[in-house]
Amino acid sequence: MADDLKIGIVGGAGRMGQMNVIQATATEGCVIAGATESPGHAALGEDVGSLAGLGPLGVELGDDPAAMIAGVDVVVDFTVPQATVETARLAAQAGAALVAGTTGLDPEQEAEIEKATRHVAVVRAANMSVGVTVLAALTEQVAGMLGPDYDIEVLEMHHRHKIDAPSGTALALGTAAAAGRKVALDDVKQAVRDGHTGARPSGEIGFATLRGGDVAGEHSVIFATDGERLVLQHKASSRRVFAVGAVRAALWTRDRPAGLYNMRHVLGFEN
Ligand code: NAD
């Protein structure tokens, strides 16, 4: 039998970091082998299992990502863009695979992540849940079937702590809708409407963002035309669904060649 896959968590005290610790610990075939937090974080030195409410796992939260990543098979990073760029560089250096869930990266930062994919397997997805992976595939298909008479709007709601908008998932759904119409999202995206906007141009893909409370993540893709609306919707009631996907992706990277992968690859929808 193969040894347990050694997982390192970057951002081990974060909401998703803790959820990833809980999920990896509950999953056969892997073990938490290291965890880091940002320099000066109040939880440094604490046991990452205790922090997540599991009891001690014998893994202290450290602030040296290079040393941590050198000792693991795969790094799971749900943090902030700058930290994830650094994790990707270190993972490529150390030969560790990477599961990167952070959203809000600008194109230069995404390009930095892609550099690592020449050296190691990287799973990159703005949303690691099975449901949203299927929703994106459906969105692409439906956008192609309905054509330009249907206006496409993506509506999302998240908890009050979220720092980027529209959500990475909303943008991924917009990208899927644009792909279904064989256009680039950047050419048709409308993320802000305020004041005297004029009538809605045909072909636009619009985004609306709601923030409040503890909502884990809700997304609707609305296809509206004269006389009818078709709505595809996903609601996450727990962050656990993202961690289930992240740990599944981590296990999937074992012996995987270097390259850029997404959740469609992990779930076997795409080769
Ligand atoms: P959070 O603020 O609770 O956690 C982020 C953690 O990263 C914090 O603990 C912070 O201290 C830590 N951090 C910051 N800089 C660091 C560094 N240099 N080294 C180590 N740790 C560092 O946020 P969250 O709700 O857990 O979300 C984190 C990210 O994951 C966001 O971008 C969010 O959009 C994304 N997210 C993705 C998915 C997905 O399925 N892909 C799901 C949920 C959230």
mmCIF file of C-alpha atoms and ligand atoms in Angstrom:
data_model
loop_
_atom_site.group_PDB
_atom_site.id
_atom_site.type_symbol
_atom_site.label_atom_id
_atom_site.label_comp_id
_atom_site.label_asym_id
_atom_site.label_seq_id
_atom_site.Cartn_x
_atom_site.Cartn_y
_atom_site.Cartn_z
ATOM 1 C CA MET A 1 0.000 0.000 0.000
ATOM 2 C CA ALA A 2 1.243 3.503 -0.843
ATOM 3 C CA ASP A 3 2.318 5.749 2.017
ATOM 4 C CA ASP A 4 -0.133 8.431 3.086
ATOM 5 C CA LEU A 5 0.108 11.544 0.924
ATOM 6 C CA LYS A 6 1.753 14.333 2.948
ATOM 7 C CA ILE A 7 -0.328 17.518 2.723
ATOM 8 C CA GLY A 8 0.917 20.985 3.720
ATOM 9 C CA ILE A 9 -1.576 23.753 4.427
ATOM 10 C CA VAL A 10 -0.735 27.401 3.790
ATOM 11 C CA GLY A 11 -3.014 29.712 5.783
ATOM 12 C CA GLY A 12 -3.777 27.012 8.387
ATOM 13 C CA ALA A 13 -5.652 29.416 10.682
ATOM 14 C CA GLY A 14 -7.958 30.761 7.961
ATOM 15 C CA ARG A 15 -11.576 29.739 7.424
ATOM 16 C CA MET A 16 -10.722 27.461 4.500
ATOM 17 C CA GLY A 17 -7.350 26.488 5.995
ATOM 18 C CA GLN A 18 -9.060 25.039 9.063
ATOM 19 C CA MET A 19 -11.704 23.339 6.936
ATOM 20 C CA ASN A 20 -8.985 21.759 4.794
ATOM 21 C CA VAL A 21 -7.251 20.467 7.946
ATOM 22 C CA ILE A 22 -10.532 18.940 9.150
ATOM 23 C CA GLN A 23 -11.295 17.334 5.786
ATOM 24 C CA ALA A 24 -7.770 15.972 5.183
ATOM 25 C CA THR A 25 -7.716 14.475 8.676
ATOM 26 C CA ALA A 26 -11.042 12.736 8.014
ATOM 27 C CA THR A 27 -9.865 11.357 4.648
ATOM 28 C CA GLU A 28 -8.008 8.071 4.177
ATOM 29 C CA GLY A 29 -4.737 8.097 2.286
ATOM 30 C CA CYS A 30 -3.456 11.492 3.406
ATOM 31 C CA VAL A 31 -2.034 13.198 6.453
ATOM 32 C CA ILE A 32 -1.405 16.812 7.466
ATOM 33 C CA ALA A 33 2.390 17.107 7.520
ATOM 34 C CA GLY A 34 2.875 20.866 7.874
ATOM 35 C CA ALA A 35 1.078 24.194 8.073
ATOM 36 C CA THR A 36 2.007 27.855 7.916
ATOM 37 C CA GLU A 37 0.454 31.226 8.588
ATOM 38 C CA SER A 38 1.493 34.777 7.778
ATOM 39 C CA PRO A 39 4.472 36.204 9.702
ATOM 40 C CA GLY A 40 3.345 37.651 13.059
ATOM 41 C CA HIS A 41 -0.011 35.814 13.052
ATOM 42 C CA ALA A 42 -1.404 35.340 16.579
ATOM 43 C CA ALA A 43 -1.828 31.557 16.122
ATOM 44 C CA LEU A 44 1.826 30.825 15.195
ATOM 45 C CA GLY A 45 3.172 27.964 17.319
ATOM 46 C CA GLU A 46 -0.279 26.527 17.982
ATOM 47 C CA ASP A 47 -1.177 22.997 16.934
ATOM 48 C CA VAL A 48 -3.128 23.205 13.694
ATOM 49 C CA GLY A 49 -5.477 20.376 14.732
ATOM 50 C CA SER A 50 -6.356 22.055 18.040
ATOM 51 C CA LEU A 51 -6.971 25.302 16.202
ATOM 52 C CA ALA A 52 -9.448 23.546 13.903
ATOM 53 C CA GLY A 53 -11.234 22.021 16.915
ATOM 54 C CA LEU A 54 -9.956 18.461 16.309
ATOM 55 C CA GLY A 55 -7.455 18.113 19.158
ATOM 56 C CA PRO A 56 -3.683 18.032 18.633
ATOM 57 C CA LEU A 57 -2.282 16.548 15.401
ATOM 58 C CA GLY A 58 1.371 17.155 16.308
ATOM 59 C CA VAL A 59 1.704 19.815 13.590
ATOM 60 C CA GLU A 60 2.602 23.349 14.682
ATOM 61 C CA LEU A 61 1.666 26.400 12.642
ATOM 62 C CA GLY A 62 4.950 27.839 11.401
ATOM 63 C CA ASP A 63 5.982 30.893 9.411
ATOM 64 C CA ASP A 64 8.636 29.320 7.146
ATOM 65 C CA PRO A 65 6.816 28.177 3.989
ATOM 66 C CA ALA A 66 10.029 27.046 2.209
ATOM 67 C CA ALA A 67 10.887 24.591 5.008
ATOM 68 C CA MET A 68 7.280 23.382 5.283
ATOM 69 C CA ILE A 69 6.832 22.828 1.530
ATOM 70 C CA ALA A 70 10.149 20.941 1.300
ATOM 71 C CA GLY A 71 8.654 18.280 3.589
ATOM 72 C CA VAL A 72 5.314 17.616 1.855
ATOM 73 C CA ASP A 73 4.005 15.959 -1.332
ATOM 74 C CA VAL A 74 1.326 18.568 -2.041
ATOM 75 C CA VAL A 75 0.517 22.063 -0.750
ATOM 76 C CA VAL A 76 -3.053 23.298 -0.356
ATOM 77 C CA ASP A 77 -3.281 27.087 -0.408
ATOM 78 C CA PHE A 78 -6.454 29.120 0.188
ATOM 79 C CA THR A 79 -5.038 32.450 1.325
ATOM 80 C CA VAL A 80 -4.450 35.799 -0.420
ATOM 81 C CA PRO A 81 -3.080 36.381 -3.943
ATOM 82 C CA GLN A 82 0.427 37.476 -2.929
ATOM 83 C CA ALA A 83 0.915 34.487 -0.627
ATOM 84 C CA THR A 84 -0.356 32.022 -3.246
ATOM 85 C CA VAL A 85 2.105 33.371 -5.832
ATOM 86 C CA GLU A 86 4.930 32.756 -3.346
ATOM 87 C CA THR A 87 3.593 29.261 -2.538
ATOM 88 C CA ALA A 88 3.572 28.384 -6.243
ATOM 89 C CA ARG A 89 7.197 29.497 -6.610
ATOM 90 C CA LEU A 90 8.281 27.449 -3.592
ATOM 91 C CA ALA A 91 6.252 24.383 -4.647
ATOM 92 C CA ALA A 92 7.872 24.427 -8.097
ATOM 93 C CA GLN A 93 11.299 24.669 -6.454
ATOM 94 C CA ALA A 94 10.619 21.834 -4.023
ATOM 95 C CA GLY A 95 8.828 19.567 -6.517
ATOM 96 C CA ALA A 96 5.599 19.569 -4.486
ATOM 97 C CA ALA A 97 2.220 19.581 -6.244
ATOM 98 C CA LEU A 98 -0.125 22.507 -5.558
ATOM 99 C CA VAL A 99 -3.858 22.889 -5.009
ATOM 100 C CA ALA A 100 -4.538 26.629 -5.234
ATOM 101 C CA GLY A 101 -7.998 27.871 -4.276
ATOM 102 C CA THR A 102 -7.282 31.577 -3.692
ATOM 103 C CA THR A 103 -9.370 34.013 -5.748
ATOM 104 C CA GLY A 104 -8.885 37.642 -6.750
ATOM 105 C CA LEU A 105 -5.509 37.189 -8.487
ATOM 106 C CA ASP A 106 -4.730 39.697 -11.237
ATOM 107 C CA PRO A 107 -3.527 38.431 -14.653
ATOM 108 C CA GLU A 108 0.164 38.890 -13.737
ATOM 109 C CA GLN A 109 -0.330 36.859 -10.558
ATOM 110 C CA GLU A 110 -2.172 34.115 -12.473
ATOM 111 C CA ALA A 111 0.761 34.070 -14.920
ATOM 112 C CA GLU A 112 3.119 33.531 -11.968
ATOM 113 C CA ILE A 113 1.062 30.517 -10.874
ATOM 114 C CA GLU A 114 1.197 29.155 -14.412
ATOM 115 C CA LYS A 115 4.995 29.242 -14.318
ATOM 116 C CA ALA A 116 4.903 26.586 -11.600
ATOM 117 C CA THR A 117 2.851 24.305 -13.848
ATOM 118 C CA ARG A 118 5.981 23.684 -15.951
ATOM 119 C CA HIS A 119 7.528 21.936 -12.954
ATOM 120 C CA VAL A 120 4.711 20.402 -10.901
ATOM 121 C CA ALA A 121 1.027 19.487 -11.098
ATOM 122 C CA VAL A 122 -1.155 22.449 -10.129
ATOM 123 C CA VAL A 123 -4.917 22.219 -9.601
ATOM 124 C CA ARG A 124 -6.397 25.696 -9.899
ATOM 125 C CA ALA A 125 -10.095 26.378 -9.422
ATOM 126 C CA ALA A 126 -12.005 29.339 -8.054
ATOM 127 C CA ASN A 127 -14.526 26.864 -6.680
ATOM 128 C CA MET A 128 -13.622 23.294 -5.778
ATOM 129 C CA SER A 129 -17.140 22.022 -5.101
ATOM 130 C CA VAL A 130 -18.557 19.272 -7.297
ATOM 131 C CA GLY A 131 -21.787 21.246 -7.708
ATOM 132 C CA VAL A 132 -20.138 24.387 -9.103
ATOM 133 C CA THR A 133 -17.896 22.336 -11.402
ATOM 134 C CA VAL A 134 -21.055 20.820 -12.887
ATOM 135 C CA LEU A 135 -22.797 24.235 -12.910
ATOM 136 C CA ALA A 136 -19.957 25.717 -15.001
ATOM 137 C CA ALA A 137 -20.202 22.882 -17.528
ATOM 138 C CA LEU A 138 -23.989 23.341 -17.730
ATOM 139 C CA THR A 139 -23.637 27.127 -18.066
ATOM 140 C CA GLU A 140 -21.351 26.733 -21.081
ATOM 141 C CA GLN A 141 -23.755 24.275 -22.687
ATOM 142 C CA VAL A 142 -26.902 26.331 -22.019
ATOM 143 C CA ALA A 143 -25.287 29.583 -23.239
ATOM 144 C CA GLY A 144 -24.454 27.842 -26.519
ATOM 145 C CA MET A 145 -27.962 26.379 -26.851
ATOM 146 C CA LEU A 146 -29.873 29.593 -26.124
ATOM 147 C CA GLY A 147 -27.844 32.055 -28.181
ATOM 148 C CA PRO A 148 -27.698 35.862 -28.099
ATOM 149 C CA ASP A 149 -31.443 36.579 -27.636
ATOM 150 C CA TYR A 150 -31.007 35.558 -24.005
ATOM 151 C CA ASP A 151 -29.350 38.134 -21.720
ATOM 152 C CA ILE A 152 -26.916 36.493 -19.290
ATOM 153 C CA GLU A 153 -26.529 37.807 -15.731
ATOM 154 C CA VAL A 154 -24.482 36.207 -12.946
ATOM 155 C CA LEU A 155 -25.668 36.953 -9.396
ATOM 156 C CA GLU A 156 -23.611 36.015 -6.351
ATOM 157 C CA MET A 157 -23.802 36.418 -2.560
ATOM 158 C CA HIS A 158 -21.062 35.796 0.011
ATOM 159 C CA HIS A 159 -20.332 36.459 3.692
ATOM 160 C CA ARG A 160 -19.331 39.931 4.865
ATOM 161 C CA HIS A 161 -15.599 39.072 5.167
ATOM 162 C CA LYS A 162 -15.009 38.349 1.491
ATOM 163 C CA ILE A 163 -12.392 40.722 0.023
ATOM 164 C CA ASP A 164 -12.808 40.331 -3.771
ATOM 165 C CA ALA A 165 -15.753 40.987 -6.090
ATOM 166 C CA PRO A 166 -17.269 39.628 -8.231
ATOM 167 C CA SER A 167 -16.331 36.260 -6.704
ATOM 168 C CA GLY A 168 -13.839 34.060 -8.525
ATOM 169 C CA THR A 169 -16.677 31.585 -9.000
ATOM 170 C CA ALA A 170 -18.930 34.226 -10.596
ATOM 171 C CA LEU A 171 -16.122 35.133 -12.989
ATOM 172 C CA ALA A 172 -15.534 31.447 -13.786
ATOM 173 C CA LEU A 173 -19.258 31.074 -14.537
ATOM 174 C CA GLY A 174 -19.104 34.182 -16.737
ATOM 175 C CA THR A 175 -16.101 32.702 -18.537
ATOM 176 C CA ALA A 176 -18.044 29.471 -19.081
ATOM 177 C CA ALA A 177 -21.053 31.401 -20.452
ATOM 178 C CA ALA A 178 -18.759 33.391 -22.768
ATOM 179 C CA ALA A 179 -17.112 30.174 -23.966
ATOM 180 C CA GLY A 180 -20.583 28.798 -24.778
ATOM 181 C CA ARG A 181 -21.137 31.887 -26.957
ATOM 182 C CA LYS A 182 -17.639 31.638 -28.425
ATOM 183 C CA VAL A 183 -16.592 35.073 -27.177
ATOM 184 C CA ALA A 184 -14.018 36.254 -24.616
ATOM 185 C CA LEU A 185 -15.486 37.353 -21.273
ATOM 186 C CA ASP A 186 -13.278 40.476 -21.218
ATOM 187 C CA ASP A 187 -15.017 41.714 -24.394
ATOM 188 C CA VAL A 188 -18.566 41.407 -22.983
ATOM 189 C CA LYS A 189 -18.171 41.720 -19.199
ATOM 190 C CA GLN A 190 -20.223 44.297 -17.268
ATOM 191 C CA ALA A 191 -19.313 44.114 -13.579
ATOM 192 C CA VAL A 192 -20.560 47.537 -12.399
ATOM 193 C CA ARG A 193 -23.811 49.368 -13.130
ATOM 194 C CA ASP A 194 -24.522 52.643 -11.390
ATOM 195 C CA GLY A 195 -26.366 55.821 -12.361
ATOM 196 C CA HIS A 196 -27.665 56.534 -15.857
ATOM 197 C CA THR A 197 -26.432 53.385 -17.606
ATOM 198 C CA GLY A 198 -28.627 53.447 -20.708
ATOM 199 C CA ALA A 199 -30.297 50.304 -22.042
ATOM 200 C CA ARG A 200 -28.582 46.942 -21.704
ATOM 201 C CA PRO A 201 -26.401 46.217 -24.741
ATOM 202 C CA SER A 202 -27.139 42.874 -26.351
ATOM 203 C CA GLY A 203 -24.426 40.256 -25.824
ATOM 204 C CA GLU A 204 -23.274 41.692 -22.497
ATOM 205 C CA ILE A 205 -22.607 39.300 -19.591
ATOM 206 C CA GLY A 206 -23.491 41.141 -16.380
ATOM 207 C CA PHE A 207 -22.477 40.553 -12.766
ATOM 208 C CA ALA A 208 -24.202 41.538 -9.532
ATOM 209 C CA THR A 209 -22.568 41.156 -6.135
ATOM 210 C CA LEU A 210 -24.250 40.869 -2.720
ATOM 211 C CA ARG A 211 -22.330 40.728 0.580
ATOM 212 C CA GLY A 212 -23.603 39.975 4.068
ATOM 213 C CA GLY A 213 -23.759 37.674 7.076
ATOM 214 C CA ASP A 214 -22.149 34.239 6.948
ATOM 215 C CA VAL A 215 -23.252 33.078 3.474
ATOM 216 C CA ALA A 216 -20.740 30.423 2.326
ATOM 217 C CA GLY A 217 -21.463 31.091 -1.361
ATOM 218 C CA GLU A 218 -24.507 31.377 -3.626
ATOM 219 C CA HIS A 219 -24.413 31.744 -7.419
ATOM 220 C CA SER A 220 -27.151 32.063 -10.018
ATOM 221 C CA VAL A 221 -26.687 32.245 -13.775
ATOM 222 C CA ILE A 222 -29.780 33.880 -15.257
ATOM 223 C CA PHE A 223 -30.700 33.575 -18.941
ATOM 224 C CA ALA A 224 -33.461 36.143 -19.605
ATOM 225 C CA THR A 225 -35.373 36.875 -22.763
ATOM 226 C CA ASP A 226 -38.821 38.299 -23.605
ATOM 227 C CA GLY A 227 -41.358 36.090 -21.866
ATOM 228 C CA GLU A 228 -39.091 33.668 -19.983
ATOM 229 C CA ARG A 229 -36.091 33.225 -17.702
ATOM 230 C CA LEU A 230 -34.000 30.152 -17.152
ATOM 231 C CA VAL A 231 -31.981 30.140 -13.902
ATOM 232 C CA LEU A 232 -29.154 27.778 -12.982
ATOM 233 C CA GLN A 233 -28.323 28.017 -9.298
ATOM 234 C CA HIS A 234 -25.894 26.655 -6.719
ATOM 235 C CA LYS A 235 -25.958 27.240 -2.953
ATOM 236 C CA ALA A 236 -23.155 26.152 -0.658
ATOM 237 C CA SER A 237 -24.477 25.840 2.894
ATOM 238 C CA SER A 238 -21.067 24.833 4.281
ATOM 239 C CA ARG A 239 -17.432 25.533 3.332
ATOM 240 C CA ARG A 240 -16.876 21.820 3.777
ATOM 241 C CA VAL A 241 -17.843 21.224 0.116
ATOM 242 C CA PHE A 242 -14.824 23.265 -1.010
ATOM 243 C CA ALA A 243 -12.521 21.338 1.335
ATOM 244 C CA VAL A 244 -13.896 18.002 0.088
ATOM 245 C CA GLY A 245 -12.934 19.109 -3.436
ATOM 246 C CA ALA A 246 -9.548 20.447 -2.329
ATOM 247 C CA VAL A 247 -8.562 17.212 -0.586
ATOM 248 C CA ARG A 248 -9.852 15.160 -3.517
ATOM 249 C CA ALA A 249 -7.701 17.334 -5.807
ATOM 250 C CA ALA A 250 -4.687 16.891 -3.505
ATOM 251 C CA LEU A 251 -5.009 13.081 -3.630
ATOM 252 C CA TRP A 252 -5.497 13.237 -7.409
ATOM 253 C CA THR A 253 -2.110 15.006 -7.882
ATOM 254 C CA ARG A 254 -0.194 11.930 -6.692
ATOM 255 C CA ASP A 255 2.169 10.863 -9.529
ATOM 256 C CA ARG A 256 0.470 13.362 -11.866
ATOM 257 C CA PRO A 257 2.779 14.964 -14.471
ATOM 258 C CA ALA A 258 3.512 18.695 -14.312
ATOM 259 C CA GLY A 259 0.716 20.797 -15.787
ATOM 260 C CA LEU A 260 -2.256 23.052 -15.104
ATOM 261 C CA TYR A 261 -5.417 21.199 -14.135
ATOM 262 C CA ASN A 262 -8.898 22.193 -12.955
ATOM 263 C CA MET A 263 -11.706 20.439 -11.091
ATOM 264 C CA ARG A 264 -13.139 19.080 -14.338
ATOM 265 C CA HIS A 265 -9.918 17.038 -14.664
ATOM 266 C CA VAL A 266 -10.049 15.945 -11.026
ATOM 267 C CA LEU A 267 -13.660 14.775 -11.340
ATOM 268 C CA GLY A 268 -12.945 13.007 -14.656
ATOM 269 C CA PHE A 269 -15.197 15.238 -16.822
ATOM 270 C CA GLU A 270 -12.233 16.261 -18.981
ATOM 271 C CA ASN A 271 -8.959 14.554 -19.986
HETATM 272 P P1 NAD B 1 -9.488 33.763 5.452
HETATM 273 O O1 NAD B 1 -9.172 35.217 5.521
HETATM 274 O O2 NAD B 1 -10.329 33.156 6.511
HETATM 275 O O3 NAD B 1 -8.121 32.916 5.401
HETATM 276 C C1 NAD B 1 -6.968 33.302 4.710
HETATM 277 C C2 NAD B 1 -5.770 32.961 5.593
HETATM 278 O O4 NAD B 1 -4.562 33.157 4.853
HETATM 279 C C3 NAD B 1 -5.684 33.859 6.837
HETATM 280 O O5 NAD B 1 -5.612 33.044 8.002
HETATM 281 C C4 NAD B 1 -4.400 34.636 6.626
HETATM 282 O O6 NAD B 1 -3.713 34.960 7.816
HETATM 283 C C5 NAD B 1 -3.610 33.638 5.776
HETATM 284 N N1 NAD B 1 -2.463 34.241 5.102
HETATM 285 C C6 NAD B 1 -2.342 35.475 4.557
HETATM 286 N N2 NAD B 1 -1.097 35.652 4.085
HETATM 287 C C7 NAD B 1 -0.409 34.504 4.346
HETATM 288 C C8 NAD B 1 0.936 34.086 4.117
HETATM 289 N N3 NAD B 1 1.830 34.885 3.524
HETATM 290 N N4 NAD B 1 1.289 32.841 4.513
HETATM 291 C C9 NAD B 1 0.413 32.017 5.116
HETATM 292 N N5 NAD B 1 -0.872 32.379 5.372
HETATM 293 C C10 NAD B 1 -1.273 33.604 4.986
HETATM 294 O O7 NAD B 1 -10.134 33.544 4.025
HETATM 295 P P2 NAD B 1 -10.954 32.266 3.494
HETATM 296 O O8 NAD B 1 -12.418 32.525 3.602
HETATM 297 O O9 NAD B 1 -10.386 31.014 4.077
HETATM 298 O O10 NAD B 1 -10.627 32.355 1.917
HETATM 299 C C11 NAD B 1 -9.293 32.283 1.461
HETATM 300 C C12 NAD B 1 -9.282 32.337 -0.062
HETATM 301 O O11 NAD B 1 -9.885 31.154 -0.596
HETATM 302 C C13 NAD B 1 -10.075 33.509 -0.683
HETATM 303 O O12 NAD B 1 -9.394 33.968 -1.823
HETATM 304 C C14 NAD B 1 -11.398 32.861 -1.065
HETATM 305 O O13 NAD B 1 -12.056 33.531 -2.113
HETATM 306 C C15 NAD B 1 -10.899 31.514 -1.521
HETATM 307 N N6 NAD B 1 -11.914 30.439 -1.535
HETATM 308 C C16 NAD B 1 -11.817 29.549 -2.554
HETATM 309 C C17 NAD B 1 -12.685 28.469 -2.606
HETATM 310 C C18 NAD B 1 -12.511 27.440 -3.694
HETATM 311 O O14 NAD B 1 -13.286 26.460 -3.717
HETATM 312 N N7 NAD B 1 -11.536 27.594 -4.573
HETATM 313 C C19 NAD B 1 -13.657 28.309 -1.614
HETATM 314 C C20 NAD B 1 -13.722 29.232 -0.566
HETATM 315 C C21 NAD B 1 -12.822 30.295 -0.521
#
